[in-house]
């Protein structure tokens, strides 16, 4: 069974962490992954940096720009991850924009992911319709789960379609925003979390965008299966390098 | 029938589509569902045509350039988009889109701008309609184009510097898209060219198609025929070319010539000739030709003309290039500057440096004495005076 599906069956709220590969230093990828696993993180999204990340806020943009300056490429990332399954066993997802994957060759990209032991992909600018028509068969052939996003503006009909096409979990964007824009949840978000919960979808939801500490993690996971932290972790890396990852994770987890 | 227009799925051949994050889906979907109906509606057309006539100053003349024709020994007509209010064709699109935004019930307008022409055209129609206007502009472009920044501010727009990436047009476009993600309910994004996710390329092309619609009528009057032998237009993103080509796309005996900016030379590393240097990929939600690294990172283009340095072309143009329906030429900074000076001396018209690229095609092509050549003079050169002054040491 795919590691993501397996993880989703565990009876706990899941903490997922995003970081940009090649940041702060080009060769930090493996160290960060190993430390995240040791700290008890449940799944990780490895960001493949892109020159024009149009769904991301300033924090992730800046980390992508720096990672590219450091020399990160798709090829380089695959090299760094070559032996990752010898030391890391939690589910790993690559999150990136579509153009670098297209240039690598989609089939080639999926094949490489499968060889390394990547479990899923999140591609914000690959829409549902294009995926199902052109790429679903390839993704499935290589055992990769494609994770879709939903937002507070997504219609109920479309959420059902996305649920139908999903494997693993649904990435629930907490509010109408780019990444790192907000750091607390109001009544509108809570009502939205509850509304989605009541739809009783086939796939569990993991909330992303706007989660930065124990309080927002707890609120997000009140209804959802888990939550994803991105920008706040990038800020931690900016300030501490790869040090103290354990204490960053502990802080988030303090009430669970 | 074979057509070079968009198909029902939003593609020109293999190019186009809507590669957008889910956050933009409701807005893009609403536009896709409604744009044809709104634009085709009689009350929209009435208001749009009235504004084009009384506010923009249309129809713009189709001017027979006598001395230029003599020099190149052919019949050259200039489509005078430079005489539009605000100084370029950009306003045809912004007038249309602001009327559309009102019909969609939107209350706030955002736009991106490179040189500032589209920003000014957007700020202008926002002033006209009393709508709040936010224009994203690369921090570097704001310094290069200070007079246009001042014009936008005077028109009541807020100009927001883009400080990410290369701090130019592509980053301003990214920031406008991010703004739309953050403000999905009441905001309309007025894109300035035939780029972006479907339906923008087709919508902007339709709003610019007034250019070729007028050319047909005016040629009938002057030459007793609706078709020229050649139409020449410059291409950055490609909106003026899309407008000038639109009604001739499927009339294959009309030769379409698209002129890109070669900058300091196609292989100099400082160029914006996307058809020569680009590969298929995704930029700003559209599958098209774009300049990129081997690894799929979008690269920064260069041209002396701030309106042509976009790293992609609209999907219509990618298709016209790959299907060979249009002929693509490229013109260097130097060739464009000489062509701008030549038009000024021979006809008393100072063209925008973008449009000077189209004029420079006359040196590369040989036309017959009885052939009719229409050049789309997309903008006037006032905004480029400083560049002309520096270049010619005036």
XYZ file of C-alpha atoms in Angstrom:
650
model
C 0.000 0.000 0.000
C 1.124 3.552 -0.732
C 2.798 5.070 2.347
C 0.371 8.019 2.339
C -2.716 5.783 2.483
C -1.085 3.765 5.227
C -0.279 6.853 7.265
C -3.819 8.185 6.898
C -5.139 5.088 8.672
C -3.222 5.883 11.863
C -5.432 7.052 14.641
C -3.866 10.476 15.171
C -3.813 14.004 13.802
C -1.100 14.245 11.182
C 1.545 16.925 11.019
C 2.962 17.587 7.576
C 5.887 19.919 6.936
C 6.807 21.700 3.712
C 10.286 22.900 2.899
C 11.959 24.156 -0.276
C 14.672 21.819 -1.534
C 18.055 23.508 -1.753
C 17.321 25.987 1.027
C 18.986 27.355 3.105
C 21.984 25.415 1.697
C 21.966 23.362 -1.498
C 22.790 20.088 0.278
C 20.482 20.412 3.307
C 17.716 18.263 1.785
C 18.705 14.935 3.311
C 19.560 16.385 6.737
C 16.222 18.184 6.932
C 14.265 15.060 5.961
C 16.051 12.880 8.510
C 15.572 15.412 11.294
C 11.891 15.873 10.473
C 11.301 12.137 10.679
C 13.196 11.882 13.989
C 11.115 14.753 15.386
C 7.923 12.795 14.772
C 6.605 14.566 11.667
C 4.123 12.363 9.800
C 4.676 13.387 6.217
C 6.828 15.814 4.292
C 6.344 17.911 1.198
C 9.571 18.573 -0.607
C 9.306 21.786 -2.620
C 10.876 21.720 -6.082
C 11.804 25.395 -6.504
C 10.422 27.418 -9.431
C 11.307 30.866 -10.740
C 7.660 31.988 -10.813
C 5.713 30.398 -7.935
C 2.429 32.219 -8.383
C 0.501 30.607 -5.530
C 3.195 31.394 -2.982
C 3.742 34.320 -0.660
C 6.999 36.189 -0.049
C 8.545 33.639 2.365
C 8.360 30.653 0.024
C 9.147 32.849 -3.011
C 12.348 34.035 -1.355
C 13.352 30.486 -0.387
C 12.770 29.345 -3.989
C 14.834 32.179 -5.423
C 17.657 31.357 -2.997
C 17.457 27.624 -3.706
C 17.769 28.275 -7.445
C 20.716 30.575 -6.787
C 22.271 27.790 -4.726
C 22.097 25.617 -7.839
C 19.032 23.462 -7.190
C 17.631 21.668 -10.257
C 15.254 18.760 -10.776
C 18.195 16.506 -11.599
C 20.058 17.651 -8.476
C 17.050 16.972 -6.249
C 16.718 13.436 -7.587
C 20.437 12.884 -6.917
C 20.053 14.096 -3.335
C 17.102 11.763 -2.798
C 18.698 8.721 -4.416
C 19.246 6.781 -1.175
C 16.681 8.561 0.976
C 14.665 5.411 1.626
C 17.643 3.905 3.487
C 17.153 6.443 6.288
C 13.647 7.920 5.952
C 10.424 5.917 5.955
C 7.613 8.490 6.338
C 5.580 9.420 3.234
C 7.301 11.899 0.937
C 5.506 14.173 -1.494
C 7.089 16.432 -4.094
C 5.342 19.773 -4.413
C 6.173 21.897 -7.408
C 4.908 23.850 -10.371
C 4.180 22.097 -13.613
C 6.700 23.653 -16.007
C 9.915 22.186 -14.545
C 8.240 18.742 -14.515
C 7.121 19.168 -18.145
C 10.646 20.035 -19.193
C 12.024 16.990 -17.380
C 9.412 14.889 -19.148
C 6.340 13.789 -17.187
C 6.839 10.072 -17.671
C 10.535 10.341 -16.853
C 9.707 12.439 -13.786
C 7.160 9.923 -12.492
C 9.497 7.020 -13.141
C 12.281 8.704 -11.203
C 9.899 9.450 -8.305
C 8.853 5.804 -8.169
C 12.468 4.596 -8.172
C 13.338 6.881 -5.259
C 10.230 6.065 -3.265
C 8.226 9.289 -3.601
C 4.581 8.659 -2.713
C 2.714 11.596 -4.155
C 2.790 14.893 -6.006
C 1.176 18.270 -5.398
C 1.171 20.451 -8.527
C -0.811 23.629 -7.861
C -1.011 24.702 -11.509
C -2.038 21.343 -12.965
C -5.833 21.548 -12.959
C -8.136 18.598 -12.379
C -9.397 18.425 -15.986
C -5.938 18.377 -17.577
C -4.726 15.826 -15.040
C -7.549 13.365 -15.593
C -7.412 13.653 -19.383
C -3.678 13.603 -19.940
C -1.669 12.451 -16.957
C -3.690 10.283 -14.568
C -2.721 7.043 -16.288
C 1.002 7.796 -16.012
C 0.783 8.853 -12.367
C -1.099 5.689 -11.503
C 1.283 3.481 -13.432
C 4.075 4.690 -11.157
C 2.013 4.511 -7.977
C 1.992 8.263 -7.386
C -0.929 9.886 -5.634
C -1.843 13.279 -7.076
C -3.059 15.551 -4.303
C -5.652 18.211 -5.264
C -6.411 21.483 -3.552
C -9.801 22.828 -2.517
C -10.511 26.334 -1.209
C -13.418 28.106 0.538
C -14.555 29.227 -2.936
C -14.613 25.722 -4.436
C -18.185 24.706 -5.209
C -19.677 21.605 -3.622
C -20.037 19.984 -7.043
C -16.376 20.505 -7.808
C -15.289 19.268 -4.373
C -17.163 16.023 -5.117
C -15.392 15.747 -8.499
C -12.037 16.333 -6.850
C -12.850 13.750 -4.179
C -13.657 11.289 -6.940
C -10.348 11.870 -8.751
C -8.263 11.906 -5.557
C -6.092 9.285 -3.982
C -4.731 9.709 -0.495
C -5.901 13.016 0.948
C -7.389 16.328 -0.156
C -5.303 19.435 0.440
C -7.689 21.921 1.998
C -6.508 25.521 1.569
C -7.660 27.312 4.721
C -8.629 30.654 3.220
C -8.559 32.633 0.004
C -4.874 33.384 0.030
C -1.393 32.628 -1.151
C 0.934 30.799 1.253
C 2.111 32.492 4.433
C -0.413 35.324 4.224
C -2.331 34.787 7.454
C -1.501 33.457 10.887
C -4.782 32.969 12.690
C -8.183 31.509 11.914
C -11.458 33.355 12.273
C -15.065 32.208 12.360
C -15.235 32.008 8.577
C -12.456 29.412 8.454
C -13.972 27.362 11.232
C -17.343 27.359 9.488
C -15.609 26.242 6.297
C -13.727 23.432 8.068
C -17.004 22.257 9.553
C -18.872 22.504 6.244
C -16.277 20.313 4.516
C -16.298 17.864 7.414
C -20.051 17.497 7.067
C -19.728 16.616 3.385
C -18.355 13.228 4.532
C -15.913 12.958 1.639
C -14.278 9.653 0.732
C -10.843 11.104 1.347
C -9.550 12.722 4.511
C -8.528 16.391 4.409
C -5.290 17.953 5.458
C -5.382 21.707 5.964
C -2.687 23.977 4.598
C -1.992 27.735 4.422
C -2.095 29.821 7.614
C -0.859 27.175 10.049
C 2.137 28.371 12.001
C 1.880 27.254 15.643
C 0.170 24.908 18.120
C -2.969 27.023 18.265
C -3.614 27.084 14.519
C -2.591 23.431 14.218
C -5.149 22.448 16.861
C -7.910 24.507 15.266
C -7.220 23.142 11.811
C -7.200 19.548 12.991
C -10.366 19.868 15.045
C -12.265 18.768 11.934
C -9.522 17.691 9.544
C -7.169 14.736 9.620
C -4.050 16.838 9.700
C -2.366 20.108 8.889
C 0.572 21.337 6.848
C 3.113 23.924 7.925
C 5.204 25.635 5.253
C 6.151 29.294 5.578
C 6.609 29.110 9.358
C 9.074 26.248 8.931
C 10.943 28.130 6.171
C 11.280 31.056 8.601
C 12.695 28.644 11.166
C 15.254 27.422 8.615
C 16.172 31.000 7.720
C 16.887 31.788 11.358
C 18.369 28.499 12.553
C 19.614 26.631 9.526
C 19.041 22.925 10.106
C 19.460 23.319 13.893
C 16.647 22.892 16.444
C 14.183 21.284 14.039
C 13.168 19.035 16.895
C 12.098 21.930 19.122
C 10.182 23.573 16.253
C 8.142 20.391 15.804
C 7.656 19.909 19.566
C 6.155 23.368 19.907
C 3.507 22.564 17.297
C 2.781 19.197 18.821
C 2.612 20.344 22.422
C -1.091 19.687 22.914
C -1.336 16.459 20.902
C -13.042 24.006 -41.725
C -9.468 24.619 -40.680
C -9.326 27.614 -38.417
C -6.665 29.536 -36.589
C -9.153 30.732 -33.991
C -9.507 29.265 -30.529
C -11.334 25.936 -30.127
C -14.098 25.187 -27.625
C -11.596 23.888 -25.078
C -9.595 27.090 -25.059
C -6.694 25.986 -27.253
C -5.122 27.238 -30.470
C -3.807 23.935 -31.790
C -1.778 22.591 -28.879
C -1.377 25.997 -27.197
C -3.508 27.729 -24.583
C -5.645 26.164 -21.866
C -5.917 27.254 -18.253
C -3.101 25.938 -16.054
C -4.209 27.696 -12.915
C -4.124 26.975 -9.209
C -7.459 25.844 -7.790
C -7.752 29.175 -5.953
C -8.345 30.937 -9.283
C -10.795 28.383 -10.622
C -14.076 30.118 -9.647
C -13.048 33.438 -11.230
C -11.624 31.944 -14.412
C -14.589 29.616 -14.730
C -17.036 32.501 -14.371
C -15.185 34.466 -17.059
C -15.041 31.451 -19.350
C -18.767 30.849 -18.985
C -19.795 34.467 -19.475
C -17.325 36.406 -21.629
C -18.788 35.543 -25.021
C -22.300 36.263 -23.944
C -21.360 39.576 -22.312
C -19.184 40.784 -25.193
C -21.789 39.716 -27.732
C -24.623 41.442 -25.904
C -26.173 44.403 -27.738
C -26.050 46.762 -24.745
C -22.383 45.928 -24.147
C -21.542 46.543 -27.801
C -23.436 49.815 -27.809
C -21.574 51.130 -24.767
C -18.218 49.744 -25.966
C -18.529 51.206 -29.478
C -19.674 54.543 -28.144
C -16.659 54.788 -25.814
C -14.279 53.684 -28.579
C -15.674 56.422 -30.796
C -16.123 59.346 -28.411
C -13.514 58.609 -25.747
C -10.723 56.644 -27.441
C -11.056 58.469 -30.761
C -11.846 55.587 -33.109
C -11.803 54.740 -35.903
C -8.095 55.457 -36.037
C -6.931 56.516 -39.514
C -5.441 54.133 -42.042
C -2.808 56.467 -43.413
C -1.098 56.019 -46.767
C 2.567 56.731 -46.027
C 3.643 58.326 -49.281
C 7.327 58.957 -48.682
C 7.884 55.687 -46.854
C 6.180 53.891 -49.769
C 8.436 55.652 -52.234
C 11.528 54.641 -50.343
C 10.584 50.955 -50.198
C 8.889 50.963 -53.606
C 5.606 49.436 -52.414
C 2.271 50.686 -51.022
C 2.521 51.150 -47.270
C -0.410 52.005 -45.027
C -0.021 52.768 -41.329
C -2.832 51.828 -38.969
C -2.654 54.747 -36.568
C -3.239 53.140 -33.144
C -0.749 55.715 -31.882
C -3.578 58.244 -32.116
C -5.723 56.420 -29.553
C -6.345 58.168 -26.240
C -3.426 57.349 -23.884
C -1.141 56.805 -26.879
C -1.474 53.154 -27.809
C -3.852 50.332 -28.717
C -3.881 49.081 -25.087
C -6.958 51.166 -24.266
C -9.188 49.169 -26.692
C -8.850 46.247 -24.324
C -9.168 48.127 -21.029
C -12.362 49.885 -22.134
C -13.861 46.509 -22.989
C -12.709 44.777 -19.838
C -13.912 47.469 -17.468
C -17.386 47.243 -19.010
C -17.193 43.482 -18.585
C -16.041 43.841 -14.960
C -19.060 46.030 -14.220
C -21.401 43.453 -15.710
C -19.758 40.753 -13.574
C -20.493 42.892 -10.511
C -16.811 43.454 -9.689
C -15.835 46.457 -7.579
C -12.049 46.523 -7.681
C -9.594 46.376 -10.580
C -6.050 45.031 -10.661
C -3.558 44.998 -13.521
C 0.076 44.301 -14.315
C 2.243 46.569 -16.382
C 5.728 46.483 -17.888
C 6.453 49.786 -19.586
C 3.393 51.319 -17.990
C 1.213 51.666 -21.110
C -1.289 49.025 -20.036
C -1.154 50.378 -16.484
C -1.983 53.859 -17.731
C -4.776 52.529 -19.968
C -6.238 50.629 -16.997
C -5.905 53.564 -14.590
C -7.602 55.732 -17.223
C -10.724 53.587 -17.555
C -10.872 53.135 -13.770
C -10.926 56.916 -13.385
C -13.620 57.044 -16.046
C -15.778 54.508 -14.195
C -14.874 55.508 -10.638
C -13.382 52.123 -9.764
C -10.428 51.590 -7.391
C -7.361 50.523 -9.353
C -4.194 48.691 -8.247
C -1.379 48.276 -10.733
C 1.555 45.916 -10.143
C 4.803 47.019 -11.715
C 8.321 45.645 -11.359
C 10.478 47.757 -9.099
C 13.082 48.072 -11.858
C 10.454 49.109 -14.427
C 9.117 51.763 -12.035
C 12.507 53.428 -12.109
C 12.866 53.070 -15.887
C 9.362 54.408 -16.601
C 8.877 57.109 -13.988
C 6.613 59.350 -16.142
C 4.076 56.544 -16.592
C 4.143 55.858 -12.846
C 3.293 59.526 -12.291
C 0.476 59.355 -14.855
C -1.080 56.336 -13.131
C -0.860 58.054 -9.752
C -2.429 61.211 -11.143
C -5.245 59.057 -12.521
C -5.870 57.778 -8.988
C -4.313 54.318 -9.243
C -2.127 52.798 -6.594
C 1.109 51.510 -8.153
C 2.508 48.575 -6.198
C 6.167 47.668 -6.761
C 6.943 44.015 -7.476
C 10.086 43.104 -5.630
C 10.228 39.361 -6.246
C 12.250 37.465 -8.859
C 13.663 39.716 -11.553
C 11.440 42.684 -10.537
C 10.039 43.191 -14.057
C 6.885 42.395 -16.079
C 6.703 38.654 -15.422
C 6.988 39.259 -11.690
C 4.377 42.023 -11.808
C 2.086 39.489 -13.529
C 2.799 36.921 -10.793
C 1.963 39.520 -8.145
C -1.286 40.508 -9.851
C -2.276 36.822 -9.932
C -1.403 36.525 -6.210
C -3.560 39.570 -5.473
C -6.457 37.878 -7.291
C -5.950 34.709 -5.240
C -6.088 36.819 -2.071
C -9.150 38.787 -3.246
C -11.302 36.312 -5.137
C -14.732 37.833 -4.659
C -14.923 41.457 -5.793
C -11.811 41.874 -7.927
C -11.419 41.706 -11.696
C -7.955 41.278 -13.177
C -7.489 43.221 -16.429
C -4.676 41.415 -18.233
C -2.998 43.645 -20.805
C -2.072 41.177 -23.498
C -3.247 38.003 -25.231
C -1.576 35.938 -22.511
C -2.694 34.174 -19.331
C -5.226 31.389 -18.820
C -8.150 30.823 -21.179
C -10.342 32.840 -21.801
C -7.982 35.826 -21.521
C -6.066 35.323 -24.798
C -9.283 35.076 -26.798
C -11.079 37.790 -24.835
C -8.258 40.303 -25.280
C -7.905 39.350 -28.972
C -11.615 39.985 -29.511
C -11.413 43.353 -27.770
C -8.435 44.288 -29.962
C -10.020 42.901 -33.138
C -11.553 46.323 -33.797
C -8.166 47.087 -35.401
C -8.515 44.586 -38.252
C -12.244 45.241 -38.508
C -11.463 48.872 -39.311
C -8.589 47.967 -41.645
C -11.020 45.974 -43.787
C -13.475 48.846 -44.132
C -10.774 51.435 -44.699
C -8.938 49.385 -47.329
C -12.207 48.862 -49.152
C -12.569 52.619 -49.351
C -8.982 53.341 -50.374
C -7.999 50.324 -52.455
C -11.341 48.811 -53.318
C -10.384 45.541 -51.641
C -10.631 44.321 -48.045
C -7.399 42.346 -47.978
C -3.885 43.721 -47.904
C -1.087 41.482 -49.196
C 0.845 41.763 -45.931
C 0.139 42.900 -42.372
C 3.078 43.638 -40.115
C 2.873 43.984 -36.326
C 5.305 43.724 -33.433
C 4.869 40.963 -30.845
C 5.778 41.012 -27.165
C 2.847 39.214 -25.547
C 1.107 39.961 -28.831
C -2.056 42.014 -28.275
C -1.656 44.565 -31.073
C -0.681 41.818 -33.518
C -3.667 39.725 -32.419
C -5.955 42.688 -33.093
C -4.401 43.489 -36.467
C -4.439 39.831 -37.601
C -7.769 38.796 -36.098
C -10.173 39.153 -39.039
C -7.544 37.836 -41.445
C -6.545 34.710 -39.511
C -8.490 32.396 -41.793
C -7.913 34.422 -44.982
C -4.747 32.632 -45.930
C -3.851 34.789 -48.913
C -3.078 37.609 -46.474
C 0.510 37.235 -45.291
C 0.826 37.856 -41.549
C 4.210 39.080 -40.348
C 4.995 39.092 -36.629
C 8.098 40.967 -35.530
C 9.854 40.080 -32.297
C 12.547 41.987 -30.452
C 15.987 40.461 -30.943
C 17.500 42.886 -28.426
C 21.254 42.905 -28.876
C 21.038 39.900 -31.225
C 19.215 36.573 -31.016
C 22.212 34.701 -29.644
C 23.629 37.545 -27.560
C 21.966 36.337 -24.368
C 20.051 39.628 -24.331
C 17.007 39.085 -26.500
C 13.241 38.688 -26.372
C 12.757 36.696 -29.592
C 10.596 34.004 -28.024
C 9.769 32.097 -31.216
C 13.497 31.681 -31.906
C 14.651 31.018 -28.351
C 11.617 29.551 -26.637
C 10.340 26.052 -26.035
C 6.882 24.782 -25.183
C 5.947 25.223 -21.545
C 3.584 26.876 -19.093
C 3.736 30.555 -18.180
C 1.065 32.543 -16.337
C -1.491 29.782 -16.759
C -1.048 29.207 -20.482
C 0.694 26.526 -22.510
C 2.772 28.393 -25.040
C 6.282 29.132 -26.262
C 8.471 30.658 -23.590
C 12.089 31.409 -22.887
C 13.337 29.104 -20.192
C 16.337 27.240 -18.893
C 16.881 23.564 -19.640
C 15.442 22.956 -16.185
C 12.185 24.802 -16.887
C 12.959 28.004 -15.003
C 11.640 31.061 -16.815
C 14.415 33.343 -18.031
C 14.501 37.101 -18.188
C 14.206 38.597 -21.671
C 15.799 41.820 -22.871
C 14.817 44.476 -25.388
C 15.407 48.218 -25.607
C 11.621 48.377 -25.822
C 10.010 47.818 -22.444
C 6.777 46.660 -24.087
C 8.377 43.720 -25.888
C 10.431 42.117 -23.138
C 8.016 39.389 -22.105
C 9.512 35.864 -21.859
C 6.578 34.241 -23.652
C 4.143 34.956 -26.470
C 0.390 34.503 -26.358
C -0.832 31.017 -27.330
C -2.404 32.338 -30.556
C 1.031 33.467 -31.711
C 2.719 30.229 -30.627
C 0.198 28.493 -32.857
C 0.624 30.931 -35.762
C 4.365 30.280 -35.518
C 4.249 26.496 -35.295
C 1.579 26.141 -37.991
C 3.554 28.611 -40.169
C 0.397 30.686 -40.672
C 2.436 33.767 -39.743
C 5.970 34.631 -40.670
C 8.136 35.550 -37.687
C 10.973 38.048 -38.026
C 13.251 39.476 -35.398
C 14.650 42.963 -35.225
C 17.530 44.205 -33.074
C 17.546 47.300 -30.883
C 19.670 49.135 -33.438
C 17.465 48.232 -36.396
C 14.353 49.325 -34.502
C 15.886 52.642 -33.455
C 16.907 53.390 -37.050
C 13.411 52.540 -38.284
C 11.904 54.846 -35.646
C 14.160 57.684 -36.768
C 13.343 57.016 -40.413
C 9.577 57.214 -39.911
C 10.032 60.428 -37.968
C 12.050 62.030 -40.782
C 9.964 60.743 -43.702
C 6.462 61.057 -42.282
C 6.672 63.289 -39.226
C 5.500 60.531 -36.876
C 7.551 59.523 -33.836
C 6.617 55.893 -33.182
C 6.816 53.925 -29.954
C 9.949 51.771 -30.006
C 7.695 48.678 -29.951
C 6.060 49.818 -33.205
C 9.460 50.758 -34.645
C 10.258 47.024 -34.586
C 7.362 46.430 -37.007
C 8.631 49.239 -39.255
C 12.119 47.704 -39.323
C 10.684 44.670 -41.129
C 10.689 46.847 -44.275
C 14.476 46.465 -44.428
C 14.252 42.673 -44.189
C 11.477 42.001 -46.685
C 11.180 42.830 -50.358
C 7.653 43.785 -51.424
C 6.351 44.306 -54.968
C 5.473 47.850 -56.114
C 1.764 47.038 -56.427
C 1.487 45.133 -53.138
C -0.453 46.621 -50.236
C 1.365 46.452 -46.907
C -0.362 47.450 -43.656
C 1.859 48.172 -40.672
C 0.180 48.396 -37.300
C 1.592 51.505 -35.665
C 0.610 50.369 -32.181
C 1.800 53.348 -30.145
C 3.347 56.777 -30.166
C 6.890 57.570 -29.135
C 6.331 60.227 -26.453
C 6.976 57.711 -23.691
C 10.271 56.734 -25.368
C 11.750 60.200 -25.780
C 14.365 59.612 -23.123
C 15.527 56.403 -24.840
C 15.611 58.159 -28.225
C 17.522 61.092 -26.676
C 20.140 58.816 -25.174
C 20.459 56.643 -28.256
C 20.778 59.462 -30.796
C 22.464 61.889 -28.416
C 19.743 64.518 -29.060
